[in-house]
Amino acid sequence: MFMKNCWYVAAWSHELIDDKLLGRTLLNQKVLLYRGVDGQVCAIEDRCCHRGALLSKGRLEGNCVRCMYHGLLFDASGACVEIPGQETVPPDLKVKTYKVVDTGRLVWIWMGEQALADESKIPPFPYLHDPEWHGYPDYLHYQSNYQLIADNLADINHIAYVHTNTLGGSERYVLEQKASPLERLDDGFRLTKWHMNSDLPPFVRKIEKKMGKVDRWNTVEMKVPAFFILESGFSPAGTGIREGNKAGSLEFHNFQAMTPETEDTTHFFWVYMHNQKTDVELISHSLHDSILEGFHEDKDIIEAQQQVLKDDPEFRLRAIASDAPLSHLRWLVAQKIKEENERVAVQV
Amino acid sequence: MFMKNCWYVAAWSHELIDDKLLGRTLLNQKVLLYRGVDGQVCAIEDRCCHRGALLSKGRLEGNCVRCMYHGLLFDASGACVEIPGQETVPPDLKVKTYKVVDTGRLVWIWMGEQALADESKIPPFPYLHDPEWHGYPDYLHYQSNYQLIADNLADINHIAYVHTNTLGGSERYVLEQKASPLERLDDGFRLTKWHMNSDLPPFVRKIEKKMGKVDRWNTVEMKVPAFFILESGFSPAGTGIREGNKAGSLEFHNFQAMTPETEDTTHFFWVYMHNQKTDVELISHSLHDSILEGFHEDKDIIEAQQQVLKDDPEFRLRAIASDAPLSHLRWLVAQKIKEENERVAVQV
Amino acid sequence: MFMKNCWYVAAWSHELIDDKLLGRTLLNQKVLLYRGVDGQVCAIEDRCCHRGALLSKGRLEGNCVRCMYHGLLFDASGACVEIPGQETVPPDLKVKTYKVVDTGRLVWIWMGEQALADESKIPPFPYLHDPEWHGYPDYLHYQSNYQLIADNLADINHIAYVHTNTLGGSERYVLEQKASPLERLDDGFRLTKWHMNSDLPPFVRKIEKKMGKVDRWNTVEMKVPAFFILESGFSPAGTGIREGNKAGSLEFHNFQAMTPETEDTTHFFWVYMHNQKTDVELISHSLHDSILEGFHEDKDIIEAQQQVLKDDPEFRLRAIASDAPLSHLRWLVAQKIKEENERVAVQV
């Protein structure tokens, strides 16, 4: 069971260059993403309605896609517009379509009731469009349910143990950090954690040699079903970061979007951005590689966890205090799925 | 659910040379095929009735096979004739047997009610026995239900899109071809398609350099559950092929047999034959390789299609006009399975 | 369904050197085995009660194990004794524990009702502790149910056909051997087989060049659910072995323990021991390698058999005379499982 009436990331825009017919399973549905000759990104069912052949193995023709099994041609509205060797085409011969929005760097898709798709509900991450901010977008495929990845992100304390030598820096992080009250929002939560008078973690030390002790902050914003937006910063220690003085600080913006492929697998889109003025590409590269190293530490744990939970459906997890954000997010998702089901029941 | 009271191809005869104990799953049943010292091909259950060990890992002894777990010896009637270390053998200790017919190049098997096995019902393909006709028999293993392969063959128009650059030659094939009326038979169908004034397709061009424009014909005969017999020819354009004048034509005969291994996998036996007088082996090789290249184009589509259908059992296919032969063949198979079930119900 | 109120081998003691956190699935349960700083071997659930992370990917700290996801620390009693960043720990936050006994070379575990664990019930194999006896303990992982391996061992006649060229020596073994009456015990069986005036089998011939014809004996003792204890010997032919005269004989002691991992996979622990005075290591090596070669012959058959039985749950095996020990052992295991289930029903 997934939330359906919401936007998901379907692809990075750059995945659709060169007339690529990108077949991708999203929420158990086979979707074909492509950019037509008119420049519009389209999403149609990746399954010919005739014999079920993959349209992603077909051929782009203008704004249409031809199935290369028996040659049926489909336009961007999903309608079959040509059956080679047959004079007429039944008007109801069509494949499903999905609303998509191409924001420039991300392609968003609405998998649920198409009439409800509202572009203004796309989670904003303005740094992607801001020429001052730099980073290399990337993708990972997870052998786990998307919520286990969101759970991981919802408790940032995990950086102390999972990422000690990469993103975290010290197990003391979890003992010494101070947290703001959890802001429970209608569509997610917001939380800031500070680690005062600490050392730069390894991944920052690689690109910043001069700073001594720092005050570190992480402001996490998560949105249903599974978006993670993080502002991270490092200020010279004692210069008043908790009072809002960010002068002389290093700042990063991190975006992570989890899109269910199936119940047990997930598309993971991410970018980590900085606003340095010099060595821009070097720094982008270094940050990309450091973060990816950290993500593999997560992936190792989460995919094993998936297997453990799968092996024993009776197993009940036990919450600890720092699970409050996780619990709120899971509760919200469950609520929204319930509402969607009730809505469908009323319609029927 | 498979048709059972019919002949299936179990193996090419040449697969049973050198005392080979060939274990092969046919219609979900484990079968051991072997040629005894008397030259007869036998088919017995590939599963010792004692502890279920594979007899195909056993040892051929004359016309018998010894299980190499505890040494039980079975003869070609399936009876256990020796239990080492035990004086008597219970008379009902036996494994299943199947009627087989070795036609010289093909081994046919009857998987259903053994009393009904009637050699005269074996689909004829005389070119296999004709010294004027040449070709290299071969085998492919498919990760798909056997009917998806038969479907593919039932609509020969697919050569326009799937095999444009190999067996088809042009997408115009589907637009320009003329078809005879579909002959719906009790055990299959027959259909001829002509493509007048066309170019030789790439696979023929490799072995025939002089012909110009040709009139091409394909006479397809399919038989339940899944046999494909094709006569293909190329005549100099305008010399009256539709009136039966085959003078100066190149002719080929193609046999393809699909035998279900399981619901989701298939044994595919095929041969493509020519009657050229010179360069016989070169031409056989060239045709074999060209056809195989084409079959891999099919396999790529069909195995993906199998996965698509498997992933969503709710998905309903939509027929187009050229599906008439396919629909007739599927209807026949369903009828015959129904009749077999009714027959079993009456017997019980 | 497994017997639970009994001892199983969980590991060889030497597997727990160097602070190893050994995660192993036993009877479908994920178990973490480790030796604490106090030298005691512990077995706790290999699954953090917080989020299900594997504790075997954690860190040994004294006698405790820390989960490296969020840092929870568990002691050998299974209790969580620290949650980093949280002041109090709920007293009921714990993981399961299992009684283990480390006999010096083997680690035994009791997977059932912990109150019933009784060290005196561990199947004795004194040769493991006897400085006169030598052998290299080893482990194999089987893709089969544990009972198919036990079945194999229960009928030693299989050495004639499966191990003709390795452990058996001749197909005549099964024809010429004489057996003692089967001793049906409450927890297993005992049986001796003699092969008089026979040749040394290949595996003994490798380490003993001078002996001529021998009288060979195998005394098998099996215990529920799946322990195999074998005394094997070779005496100069005609010197009275059946009357108890073992003078001048070569003797071996073999221990094999099968511990279910899942219904379809098994941990197989084994050692083959000799008491030679010279070339001790060479002989241990030779025997180890010979026996392993034989075990792979078994494994090949048994894993194929597992697949055959799995593919057709309707298939019914047929017993032969030499299956009497096998049948008794399977009957005992079924009885004991039934008793365990009745005991649980009464408690509820």
Tab-separated table of C-alpha atoms in Angstrom, chain B:
chain	number	residue	atom	x	y	z
B	1	MET	CA	-2.847	-26.662	-17.716
B	2	PHE	CA	-1.457	-28.331	-20.801
B	3	MET	CA	-2.868	-30.546	-23.567
B	4	LYS	CA	-1.635	-33.991	-22.660
B	5	ASN	CA	-3.125	-36.375	-25.193
B	6	CYS	CA	-0.918	-35.327	-28.057
B	7	TRP	CA	2.641	-35.766	-29.241
B	8	TYR	CA	5.345	-33.384	-28.128
B	9	VAL	CA	8.944	-33.220	-29.241
B	10	ALA	CA	11.053	-34.546	-26.367
B	11	ALA	CA	14.471	-34.293	-27.990
B	12	TRP	CA	16.438	-34.337	-31.195
B	13	SER	CA	17.559	-37.925	-31.854
B	14	HIS	CA	21.173	-36.810	-31.882
B	15	GLU	CA	20.886	-35.736	-28.252
B	16	LEU	CA	20.803	-39.393	-27.225
B	17	ILE	CA	24.095	-40.570	-28.651
B	18	ASP	CA	26.909	-41.960	-26.537
B	19	ASP	CA	24.746	-43.595	-23.854
B	20	LYS	CA	23.545	-40.210	-22.708
B	21	LEU	CA	21.008	-40.277	-19.862
B	22	LEU	CA	19.073	-37.145	-20.767
B	23	GLY	CA	16.997	-35.769	-17.898
B	24	ARG	CA	14.425	-33.261	-19.133
B	25	THR	CA	11.360	-31.761	-17.502
B	26	LEU	CA	8.368	-31.959	-19.837
B	27	LEU	CA	4.962	-30.564	-18.813
B	28	ASN	CA	6.255	-30.326	-15.227
B	29	GLN	CA	7.205	-34.009	-15.198
B	30	LYS	CA	10.768	-35.194	-14.812
B	31	VAL	CA	11.529	-37.523	-17.691
B	32	LEU	CA	14.627	-39.567	-18.411
B	33	LEU	CA	15.278	-40.203	-22.103
B	34	TYR	CA	17.850	-42.765	-23.210
B	35	ARG	CA	18.641	-45.187	-25.985
B	36	GLY	CA	19.105	-48.764	-24.744
B	37	VAL	CA	21.639	-51.222	-26.063
B	38	ASP	CA	18.900	-52.533	-28.360
B	39	GLY	CA	18.719	-49.118	-30.036
B	40	GLN	CA	15.228	-48.296	-28.769
B	41	VAL	CA	14.654	-44.889	-27.234
B	42	CYS	CA	12.965	-45.113	-23.842
B	43	ALA	CA	11.329	-42.503	-21.635
B	44	ILE	CA	10.882	-43.249	-17.958
B	45	GLU	CA	10.269	-41.105	-14.911
B	46	ASP	CA	13.512	-39.367	-13.906
B	47	ARG	CA	12.981	-40.037	-10.229
B	48	CYS	CA	13.768	-43.209	-8.367
B	49	CYS	CA	10.601	-44.474	-6.667
B	50	HIS	CA	12.659	-45.322	-3.584
B	51	ARG	CA	14.075	-41.986	-2.401
B	52	GLY	CA	13.500	-39.676	-5.349
B	53	ALA	CA	17.087	-39.584	-6.599
B	54	LEU	CA	17.550	-38.556	-10.232
B	55	LEU	CA	17.898	-41.582	-12.491
B	56	SER	CA	19.602	-39.292	-15.018
B	57	LYS	CA	22.528	-39.276	-12.567
B	58	GLY	CA	22.446	-43.067	-12.701
B	59	ARG	CA	24.115	-45.608	-14.986
B	60	LEU	CA	22.947	-47.199	-18.225
B	61	GLU	CA	23.190	-51.010	-18.069
B	62	GLY	CA	22.005	-52.562	-21.331
B	63	ASN	CA	18.389	-51.500	-21.667
B	64	CYS	CA	18.164	-50.758	-17.949
B	65	VAL	CA	19.131	-47.820	-15.757
B	66	ARG	CA	20.614	-48.197	-12.313
B	67	CYS	CA	19.984	-45.554	-9.645
B	68	MET	CA	23.387	-44.699	-8.222
B	69	TYR	CA	22.048	-43.857	-4.765
B	70	HIS	CA	21.151	-47.335	-3.461
B	71	GLY	CA	21.588	-49.311	-6.646
B	72	LEU	CA	17.991	-50.105	-7.657
B	73	LEU	CA	17.835	-51.237	-11.269
B	74	PHE	CA	14.915	-50.302	-13.567
B	75	ASP	CA	14.130	-51.746	-16.960
B	76	ALA	CA	12.560	-49.953	-19.906
B	77	SER	CA	9.071	-50.917	-18.738
B	78	GLY	CA	9.742	-48.904	-15.586
B	79	ALA	CA	9.821	-51.994	-13.357
B	80	CYS	CA	12.390	-52.250	-10.613
B	81	VAL	CA	14.197	-55.508	-11.385
B	82	GLU	CA	16.868	-55.509	-8.697
B	83	ILE	CA	17.370	-54.139	-5.197
B	84	PRO	CA	20.954	-54.872	-4.209
B	85	GLY	CA	21.081	-56.660	-0.881
B	86	GLN	CA	17.374	-57.559	-0.920
B	87	GLU	CA	16.142	-60.910	-2.179
B	88	THR	CA	12.735	-60.020	-3.548
B	89	VAL	CA	11.446	-56.969	-5.337
B	90	PRO	CA	7.826	-55.916	-4.794
B	91	PRO	CA	6.092	-56.296	-8.167
B	92	ASP	CA	4.497	-52.852	-7.912
B	93	LEU	CA	7.812	-51.093	-7.401
B	94	LYS	CA	8.137	-49.141	-10.607
B	95	VAL	CA	8.538	-45.746	-12.185
B	96	LYS	CA	6.264	-44.215	-14.775
B	97	THR	CA	6.969	-44.712	-18.481
B	98	TYR	CA	5.963	-42.784	-21.557
B	99	LYS	CA	5.456	-43.850	-25.156
B	100	VAL	CA	8.111	-42.416	-27.421
B	101	VAL	CA	8.633	-42.528	-31.163
B	102	ASP	CA	12.059	-41.981	-32.655
B	103	THR	CA	11.483	-40.843	-36.212
B	104	GLY	CA	15.124	-40.788	-37.044
B	105	ARG	CA	15.834	-37.175	-36.259
B	106	LEU	CA	13.171	-36.347	-33.673
B	107	VAL	CA	12.079	-38.117	-30.506
B	108	TRP	CA	8.360	-37.653	-29.871
B	109	ILE	CA	6.688	-38.311	-26.532
B	110	TRP	CA	3.076	-38.822	-25.433
B	111	MET	CA	2.617	-37.399	-21.957
B	112	GLY	CA	-1.089	-38.150	-21.457
B	113	GLU	CA	-3.183	-41.293	-21.379
B	114	GLN	CA	-0.797	-43.879	-22.802
B	115	ALA	CA	-3.506	-46.021	-24.406
B	116	LEU	CA	-4.422	-43.145	-26.696
B	117	ALA	CA	-0.942	-42.698	-28.164
B	118	ASP	CA	-1.303	-43.037	-31.919
B	119	GLU	CA	1.820	-42.694	-34.021
B	120	SER	CA	-0.158	-41.561	-37.039
B	121	LYS	CA	-0.983	-38.325	-35.256
B	122	ILE	CA	2.608	-37.084	-35.245
B	123	PRO	CA	2.683	-33.789	-37.174
B	124	PRO	CA	4.437	-34.612	-40.450
B	125	PHE	CA	7.463	-32.684	-41.633
B	126	PRO	CA	8.826	-34.859	-44.423
B	127	TYR	CA	11.739	-32.558	-45.293
B	128	LEU	CA	13.577	-33.871	-42.212
B	129	HIS	CA	13.737	-37.301	-43.890
B	130	ASP	CA	14.285	-36.122	-47.429
B	131	PRO	CA	17.892	-36.352	-48.668
B	132	GLU	CA	17.299	-33.354	-50.956
B	133	TRP	CA	16.688	-31.066	-48.001
B	134	HIS	CA	19.372	-29.778	-45.659
B	135	GLY	CA	19.569	-27.873	-42.411
B	136	TYR	CA	21.061	-27.904	-38.917
B	137	PRO	CA	18.552	-28.764	-36.189
B	138	ASP	CA	18.905	-26.764	-32.987
B	139	TYR	CA	17.382	-26.065	-29.594
B	140	LEU	CA	16.664	-22.958	-27.513
B	141	HIS	CA	15.465	-22.731	-23.940
B	142	TYR	CA	12.835	-20.050	-23.312
B	143	GLN	CA	11.993	-18.304	-20.063
B	144	SER	CA	8.362	-18.003	-21.096
B	145	ASN	CA	5.143	-19.943	-21.448
B	146	TYR	CA	5.041	-21.900	-24.709
B	147	GLN	CA	1.935	-20.089	-25.942
B	148	LEU	CA	3.654	-16.719	-26.064
B	149	ILE	CA	6.083	-18.225	-28.554
B	150	ALA	CA	3.246	-19.750	-30.572
B	151	ASP	CA	1.441	-16.377	-30.513
B	152	ASN	CA	4.514	-14.748	-31.958
B	153	LEU	CA	4.600	-17.217	-34.828
B	154	ALA	CA	0.864	-17.054	-35.475
B	155	ASP	CA	1.176	-13.449	-36.650
B	156	ILE	CA	3.929	-13.425	-39.215
B	157	ASN	CA	3.553	-9.668	-39.624
B	158	HIS	CA	5.864	-9.336	-36.640
B	159	ILE	CA	8.798	-9.870	-39.014
B	160	ALA	CA	8.291	-6.297	-40.222
B	161	TYR	CA	9.143	-4.741	-36.848
B	162	VAL	CA	10.995	-7.362	-34.839
B	163	HIS	CA	13.140	-8.647	-37.697
B	164	THR	CA	13.460	-5.616	-39.982
B	165	ASN	CA	17.184	-6.062	-40.408
B	166	THR	CA	17.373	-9.846	-40.301
B	167	LEU	CA	14.459	-12.007	-41.433
B	168	GLY	CA	11.940	-9.347	-42.404
B	169	GLY	CA	13.717	-6.840	-44.554
B	170	SER	CA	11.303	-3.929	-44.437
B	171	GLU	CA	8.502	-2.452	-42.364
B	172	ARG	CA	6.600	-2.246	-45.644
B	173	TYR	CA	6.052	-6.014	-45.370
B	174	VAL	CA	3.091	-5.518	-43.107
B	175	LEU	CA	1.596	-2.708	-45.192
B	176	GLU	CA	2.017	-4.297	-48.581
B	177	GLN	CA	1.387	-7.991	-47.949
B	178	LYS	CA	-1.704	-9.729	-49.233
B	179	ALA	CA	-3.127	-12.655	-47.303
B	180	SER	CA	-5.183	-15.660	-48.286
B	181	PRO	CA	-8.327	-16.248	-46.269
B	182	LEU	CA	-7.506	-17.907	-42.951
B	183	GLU	CA	-8.197	-21.646	-43.119
B	184	ARG	CA	-9.471	-22.615	-39.691
B	185	LEU	CA	-8.726	-26.311	-39.227
B	186	ASP	CA	-9.760	-28.700	-36.474
B	187	ASP	CA	-6.213	-28.941	-35.242
B	188	GLY	CA	-4.757	-25.612	-36.298
B	189	PHE	CA	-4.799	-23.187	-39.189
B	190	ARG	CA	-3.258	-22.457	-42.577
B	191	LEU	CA	-2.538	-19.099	-44.109
B	192	THR	CA	-0.478	-17.718	-46.976
B	193	LYS	CA	0.900	-14.198	-47.226
B	194	TRP	CA	2.429	-12.669	-50.335
B	195	HIS	CA	4.690	-9.678	-50.624
B	196	MET	CA	4.909	-8.865	-54.311
B	197	ASN	CA	7.723	-6.976	-55.994
B	198	SER	CA	9.801	-6.707	-52.849
B	199	ASP	CA	13.495	-6.911	-51.988
B	200	LEU	CA	15.151	-10.042	-50.720
B	201	PRO	CA	15.384	-9.869	-46.927
B	202	PRO	CA	18.906	-9.711	-45.434
B	203	PHE	CA	19.065	-13.405	-44.483
B	204	VAL	CA	18.412	-14.502	-48.084
B	205	ARG	CA	20.603	-11.807	-49.586
B	206	LYS	CA	23.547	-13.453	-47.784
B	207	ILE	CA	23.209	-16.634	-49.844
B	208	GLU	CA	21.660	-15.290	-53.092
B	209	LYS	CA	23.383	-12.416	-54.854
B	210	LYS	CA	21.786	-12.404	-58.315
B	211	MET	CA	18.026	-12.152	-57.825
B	212	GLY	CA	16.461	-8.719	-58.221
B	213	LYS	CA	12.931	-7.862	-57.146
B	214	VAL	CA	11.033	-10.864	-55.880
B	215	ASP	CA	7.539	-12.039	-55.118
B	216	ARG	CA	7.760	-13.512	-51.628
B	217	TRP	CA	5.393	-15.992	-50.059
B	218	ASN	CA	5.013	-17.461	-46.592
B	219	THR	CA	2.649	-20.352	-46.066
B	220	VAL	CA	2.182	-20.892	-42.368
B	221	GLU	CA	0.665	-24.002	-40.945
B	222	MET	CA	0.267	-24.227	-37.190
B	223	LYS	CA	-0.969	-27.222	-35.244
B	224	VAL	CA	-2.107	-27.565	-31.647
B	225	PRO	CA	-0.709	-27.265	-29.165
B	226	ALA	CA	2.305	-25.507	-30.641
B	227	PHE	CA	3.837	-26.595	-33.919
B	228	PHE	CA	4.840	-24.184	-36.652
B	229	ILE	CA	5.508	-25.394	-40.168
B	230	LEU	CA	6.468	-22.738	-42.691
B	231	GLU	CA	7.024	-22.833	-46.404
B	232	SER	CA	8.862	-19.690	-47.514
B	233	GLY	CA	9.720	-18.784	-51.043
B	234	PHE	CA	11.119	-16.079	-53.273
B	235	SER	CA	10.278	-15.966	-56.993
B	236	PRO	CA	11.501	-13.475	-59.619
B	237	ALA	CA	8.916	-10.683	-59.469
B	238	GLY	CA	5.986	-10.962	-61.807
B	239	THR	CA	6.473	-14.582	-62.876
B	240	GLY	CA	3.127	-15.719	-61.535
B	241	ILE	CA	3.703	-17.073	-58.085
B	242	ARG	CA	0.094	-16.486	-56.965
B	243	GLU	CA	-1.003	-18.665	-59.871
B	244	GLY	CA	1.303	-21.452	-58.683
B	245	ASN	CA	4.311	-20.937	-60.927
B	246	LYS	CA	7.324	-21.570	-58.679
B	247	ALA	CA	9.875	-21.879	-61.486
B	248	GLY	CA	13.176	-20.242	-60.607
B	249	SER	CA	12.189	-19.719	-56.986
B	250	LEU	CA	14.183	-20.213	-53.822
B	251	GLU	CA	12.267	-22.313	-51.317
B	252	PHE	CA	12.726	-23.018	-47.603
B	253	HIS	CA	10.984	-25.240	-45.078
B	254	ASN	CA	10.991	-24.375	-41.427
B	255	PHE	CA	9.850	-26.490	-38.491
B	256	GLN	CA	9.459	-25.201	-34.953
B	257	ALA	CA	8.121	-27.193	-32.015
B	258	MET	CA	7.413	-25.791	-28.595
B	259	THR	CA	7.265	-28.226	-25.704
B	260	PRO	CA	6.297	-26.840	-22.294
B	261	GLU	CA	8.896	-27.475	-19.631
B	262	THR	CA	6.848	-25.707	-16.933
B	263	GLU	CA	4.126	-23.073	-17.128
B	264	ASP	CA	6.857	-20.461	-17.405
B	265	THR	CA	9.577	-22.165	-19.438
B	266	THR	CA	9.707	-23.891	-22.796
B	267	HIS	CA	11.852	-26.212	-24.871
B	268	PHE	CA	12.087	-24.850	-28.407
B	269	PHE	CA	13.212	-27.225	-31.182
B	270	TRP	CA	13.747	-25.888	-34.675
B	271	VAL	CA	15.265	-26.512	-38.064
B	272	TYR	CA	15.383	-24.380	-41.220
B	273	MET	CA	15.876	-26.368	-44.432
B	274	HIS	CA	16.951	-25.593	-47.990
B	275	ASN	CA	17.432	-27.715	-51.138
B	276	GLN	CA	20.404	-26.013	-52.757
B	277	LYS	CA	22.704	-28.298	-54.717
B	278	THR	CA	26.023	-26.518	-54.217
B	279	ASP	CA	27.669	-25.003	-51.152
B	280	VAL	CA	25.218	-27.061	-49.125
B	281	GLU	CA	27.011	-26.833	-45.807
B	282	LEU	CA	27.845	-23.155	-46.197
B	283	ILE	CA	24.221	-22.349	-46.939
B	284	SER	CA	22.983	-24.509	-44.064
B	285	HIS	CA	25.353	-22.661	-41.759
B	286	SER	CA	24.388	-19.256	-43.016
B	287	LEU	CA	20.671	-19.936	-42.716
B	288	HIS	CA	21.083	-21.460	-39.269
B	289	ASP	CA	22.950	-18.428	-38.025
B	290	SER	CA	20.570	-15.917	-39.609
B	291	ILE	CA	17.500	-17.626	-38.221
B	292	LEU	CA	19.084	-17.931	-34.787
B	293	GLU	CA	19.849	-14.208	-34.843
B	294	GLY	CA	16.180	-13.608	-35.584
B	295	PHE	CA	15.062	-15.982	-32.848
B	296	HIS	CA	17.067	-14.026	-30.325
B	297	GLU	CA	15.178	-10.907	-31.389
B	298	ASP	CA	11.948	-12.788	-30.650
B	299	LYS	CA	13.234	-14.222	-27.399
B	300	ASP	CA	14.173	-10.797	-26.123
B	301	ILE	CA	10.622	-9.533	-26.645
B	302	ILE	CA	8.807	-12.674	-25.536
B	303	GLU	CA	10.699	-13.174	-22.301
B	304	ALA	CA	10.074	-9.529	-21.376
B	305	GLN	CA	6.396	-10.024	-22.265
B	306	GLN	CA	6.274	-13.113	-20.018
B	307	GLN	CA	7.554	-10.993	-17.139
B	308	VAL	CA	5.030	-8.227	-17.822
B	309	LEU	CA	2.120	-10.685	-17.837
B	310	LYS	CA	3.428	-12.472	-14.761
B	311	ASP	CA	3.756	-9.206	-12.839
B	312	ASP	CA	0.104	-8.295	-13.345
B	313	PRO	CA	-2.348	-11.171	-13.757
B	314	GLU	CA	-5.193	-8.615	-14.026
B	315	PHE	CA	-3.850	-7.200	-17.281
B	316	ARG	CA	-6.151	-7.933	-20.223
B	317	LEU	CA	-4.715	-8.147	-23.730
B	318	ARG	CA	-6.574	-6.484	-26.631
B	319	ALA	CA	-6.818	-8.255	-29.984
B	320	ILE	CA	-6.215	-6.573	-33.347
B	321	ALA	CA	-7.305	-7.854	-36.775
B	322	SER	CA	-4.144	-9.857	-37.439
B	323	ASP	CA	-4.706	-11.843	-34.244
B	324	ALA	CA	-7.336	-14.051	-35.887
B	325	PRO	CA	-4.968	-17.041	-36.371
B	326	LEU	CA	-3.600	-16.660	-32.838
B	327	SER	CA	-7.118	-16.510	-31.395
B	328	HIS	CA	-8.179	-19.613	-33.318
B	329	LEU	CA	-5.160	-21.573	-32.124
B	330	ARG	CA	-5.615	-20.534	-28.489
B	331	TRP	CA	-9.317	-21.349	-28.690
B	332	LEU	CA	-8.531	-24.822	-30.060
B	333	VAL	CA	-6.020	-25.545	-27.329
B	334	ALA	CA	-8.470	-24.412	-24.642
B	335	GLN	CA	-11.179	-26.623	-26.198
B	336	LYS	CA	-8.926	-29.647	-26.266
B	337	ILE	CA	-7.850	-29.159	-22.667
B	338	LYS	CA	-11.514	-28.892	-21.712
B	339	GLU	CA	-12.296	-32.129	-23.574
B	340	GLU	CA	-9.419	-33.882	-21.851
B	341	ASN	CA	-10.663	-32.761	-18.456
B	342	GLU	CA	-14.181	-33.928	-19.228
B	343	ARG	CA	-12.822	-37.294	-20.349
B	344	VAL	CA	-10.915	-37.655	-17.061
B	345	ALA	CA	-14.025	-36.663	-15.084
B	346	VAL	CA	-16.092	-39.361	-16.821
B	347	GLN	CA	-13.424	-41.993	-16.114
B	348	VAL	CA	-13.411	-41.155	-12.425
